[in-house]
């Protein structure tokens, strides 16, 4: 089984970025543990701060992989292009947000991805990625 984790802007700073909101663990460390725990799964990880690169990666894996776990971060709330890419591909997409976006500013409460996602996981911290992974098993 092939699963892609795609993270959007500023998520390369996890661990040091607003740790009160996003936690104190880097994504690389979290991913290391996830890969150990789910060794039978081919887990591809991609992070970019650039909208077009995220769209290209969704297109690249979206006709081949079994699942995409997507945290488009701030682009979730702004990007028609990423929303269209999710709609365009065959691979099911689970949208993840580390923080509970519904308990934050109102602009975080809209998503261009959710209407075309298989499901949405919000507010479970980094654990949301594992829950999303389990949803594909
Ligand atoms: C986020 C929530 C977004 O609103 C924010 O812009 C992020 C991270 C989350 O994982 O909680 O960068 O997607």
Short mmCIF file of C-alpha atoms and ligand atoms in Angstrom, two decimals:
data_model
loop_
_atom_site.label_atom_id
_atom_site.label_comp_id
_atom_site.label_asym_id
_atom_site.label_seq_id
_atom_site.Cartn_x
_atom_site.Cartn_y
_atom_site.Cartn_z
CA UNK A 1 0.00 0.00 0.00
CA UNK A 2 1.30 3.43 -0.98
CA UNK A 3 0.28 6.48 1.04
CA UNK A 4 1.48 10.05 0.48
CA UNK A 5 1.65 12.66 3.23
CA UNK A 6 1.66 16.15 1.77
CA UNK A 7 2.23 19.14 4.04
CA UNK A 8 1.81 22.77 3.05
CA UNK A 9 3.38 26.07 4.04
CA UNK A 10 5.14 26.60 7.37
CA UNK A 11 4.72 22.97 8.42
CA UNK A 12 8.47 22.55 7.87
CA UNK A 13 8.74 24.56 11.10
CA UNK A 14 6.78 22.08 13.23
CA UNK A 15 8.48 21.70 16.58
CA UNK A 16 9.58 25.33 16.74
CA UNK A 17 6.53 27.08 15.26
CA UNK A 18 3.94 28.16 17.89
CA UNK A 19 4.50 24.99 19.98
CA UNK A 20 1.47 25.88 22.13
CA UNK A 21 -0.70 25.36 19.02
CA UNK A 22 1.22 22.79 16.97
CA UNK A 23 3.29 20.89 19.56
CA UNK A 24 7.01 20.62 20.20
CA UNK A 25 7.87 17.65 17.96
CA UNK A 26 9.31 18.09 14.47
CA UNK A 27 7.45 16.36 11.65
CA UNK A 28 10.61 14.45 10.71
CA UNK A 29 10.74 12.87 14.18
CA UNK A 30 7.02 12.06 14.13
CA UNK A 31 7.38 10.54 10.65
CA UNK A 32 10.29 8.38 11.77
CA UNK A 33 8.09 6.81 14.46
CA UNK A 34 5.14 6.44 12.06
CA UNK A 35 7.34 4.67 9.49
CA UNK A 36 8.58 2.25 12.18
CA UNK A 37 5.05 1.50 13.37
CA UNK A 38 3.66 1.01 9.85
CA UNK A 39 6.69 -0.58 8.21
CA UNK A 40 4.50 -2.48 5.73
CA UNK A 41 3.23 0.77 4.20
CA UNK A 42 5.18 2.73 1.63
CA UNK A 43 4.93 6.17 3.14
CA UNK A 44 6.00 9.07 0.93
CA UNK A 45 6.43 12.50 2.53
CA UNK A 46 6.46 15.83 0.72
CA UNK A 47 6.39 19.35 2.15
CA UNK A 48 6.39 22.62 0.27
CA UNK A 49 5.75 26.27 0.98
CA UNK A 50 4.81 26.78 -2.69
CA UNK A 51 1.21 26.32 -3.87
CA UNK A 52 2.07 25.08 -7.39
CA UNK A 53 4.49 22.46 -6.04
CA UNK A 54 1.71 21.08 -3.84
CA UNK A 55 -0.64 20.91 -6.85
CA UNK A 56 2.01 19.14 -8.95
CA UNK A 57 2.64 16.59 -6.19
CA UNK A 58 -1.10 15.87 -5.79
CA UNK A 59 -1.29 15.30 -9.56
CA UNK A 60 1.85 13.13 -9.53
CA UNK A 61 0.67 10.70 -6.83
CA UNK A 62 -3.08 11.09 -7.34
CA UNK A 63 -3.49 8.41 -10.01
CA UNK A 64 -1.13 5.87 -8.49
CA UNK A 65 -1.18 5.98 -4.68
CA UNK A 66 -3.83 4.38 -2.46
CA UNK A 67 -4.30 7.43 -0.29
CA UNK A 68 -3.20 11.02 0.22
CA UNK A 69 -3.05 12.64 3.66
CA UNK A 70 -3.10 16.36 3.00
CA UNK A 71 -2.50 19.22 5.39
CA UNK A 72 -2.48 22.17 3.01
CA UNK A 73 -2.06 24.49 6.04
CA UNK A 74 -2.95 28.11 5.20
CA UNK A 75 -3.67 27.19 1.53
CA UNK A 76 -6.62 25.14 2.80
CA UNK A 77 -8.49 28.40 3.32
CA UNK A 78 -7.39 30.19 0.13
CA UNK A 79 -6.46 27.82 -2.69
CA UNK A 80 -9.03 27.07 -5.38
CA UNK A 81 -6.16 25.41 -7.26
CA UNK A 82 -5.41 22.85 -4.54
CA UNK A 83 -9.13 22.21 -4.12
CA UNK A 84 -9.41 21.57 -7.88
CA UNK A 85 -6.39 19.23 -7.79
CA UNK A 86 -8.01 17.16 -5.03
CA UNK A 87 -11.16 16.96 -7.15
CA UNK A 88 -9.19 16.03 -10.28
CA UNK A 89 -7.33 12.97 -8.98
CA UNK A 90 -8.62 9.43 -8.35
CA UNK A 91 -6.76 8.78 -5.08
CA UNK A 92 -8.88 9.51 -1.99
CA UNK A 93 -7.65 12.45 0.08
CA UNK A 94 -7.99 12.80 3.85
CA UNK A 95 -7.62 16.40 5.02
CA UNK A 96 -5.76 16.82 8.31
CA UNK A 97 -5.28 19.81 10.59
CA UNK A 98 -3.14 19.57 13.70
CA UNK A 99 -5.03 22.29 15.54
CA UNK A 100 -8.78 22.57 15.98
CA UNK A 101 -9.36 25.14 13.27
CA UNK A 102 -12.99 25.57 14.46
CA UNK A 103 -11.76 26.91 17.79
CA UNK A 104 -9.57 29.54 16.10
CA UNK A 105 -10.04 32.55 13.82
CA UNK A 106 -13.09 32.43 11.55
CA UNK A 107 -10.98 32.48 8.36
CA UNK A 108 -9.64 29.04 9.33
CA UNK A 109 -13.13 27.58 9.32
CA UNK A 110 -13.48 27.35 5.56
CA UNK A 111 -11.76 24.78 3.36
CA UNK A 112 -11.45 24.45 -0.42
CA UNK A 113 -10.39 20.83 0.13
CA UNK A 114 -13.07 19.42 2.44
CA UNK A 115 -15.89 19.24 -0.19
CA UNK A 116 -13.81 16.79 -2.22
CA UNK A 117 -12.06 14.97 0.63
CA UNK A 118 -12.86 11.46 1.82
CA UNK A 119 -12.85 12.83 5.35
CA UNK A 120 -11.42 15.53 7.57
CA UNK A 121 -9.46 15.14 10.84
CA UNK A 122 -9.11 18.28 12.92
CA UNK A 123 -7.62 19.04 16.32
CA UNK A 124 -5.96 15.74 17.25
CA UNK A 125 -2.44 17.12 17.06
CA UNK A 126 0.11 15.15 15.03
CA UNK A 127 -1.88 12.03 15.89
CA UNK A 128 -4.32 13.13 13.19
CA UNK A 129 -1.86 11.88 10.56
CA UNK A 130 -1.87 8.38 12.10
CA UNK A 131 -5.67 8.39 12.33
CA UNK A 132 -5.81 9.39 8.66
CA UNK A 133 -3.40 6.58 7.80
CA UNK A 134 -5.56 4.07 9.68
CA UNK A 135 -8.59 5.22 7.69
CA UNK A 136 -6.93 3.80 4.56
CA UNK A 137 -6.19 0.36 6.08
C1 LIG B 1 -3.17 24.06 10.10
C2 LIG B 1 -4.28 25.09 10.36
C3 LIG B 1 -4.17 26.24 9.36
O1 LIG B 1 -5.19 27.18 9.61
C4 LIG B 1 -2.84 26.94 9.49
O2 LIG B 1 -2.70 27.95 8.52
C5 LIG B 1 -1.69 25.99 9.44
C6 LIG B 1 -1.80 24.69 10.09
C7 LIG B 1 -3.17 22.94 11.16
O3 LIG B 1 -2.58 21.90 10.90
O4 LIG B 1 -3.73 23.11 12.25
O5 LIG B 1 -0.61 26.33 8.96
O6 LIG B 1 -3.42 23.44 8.85
#
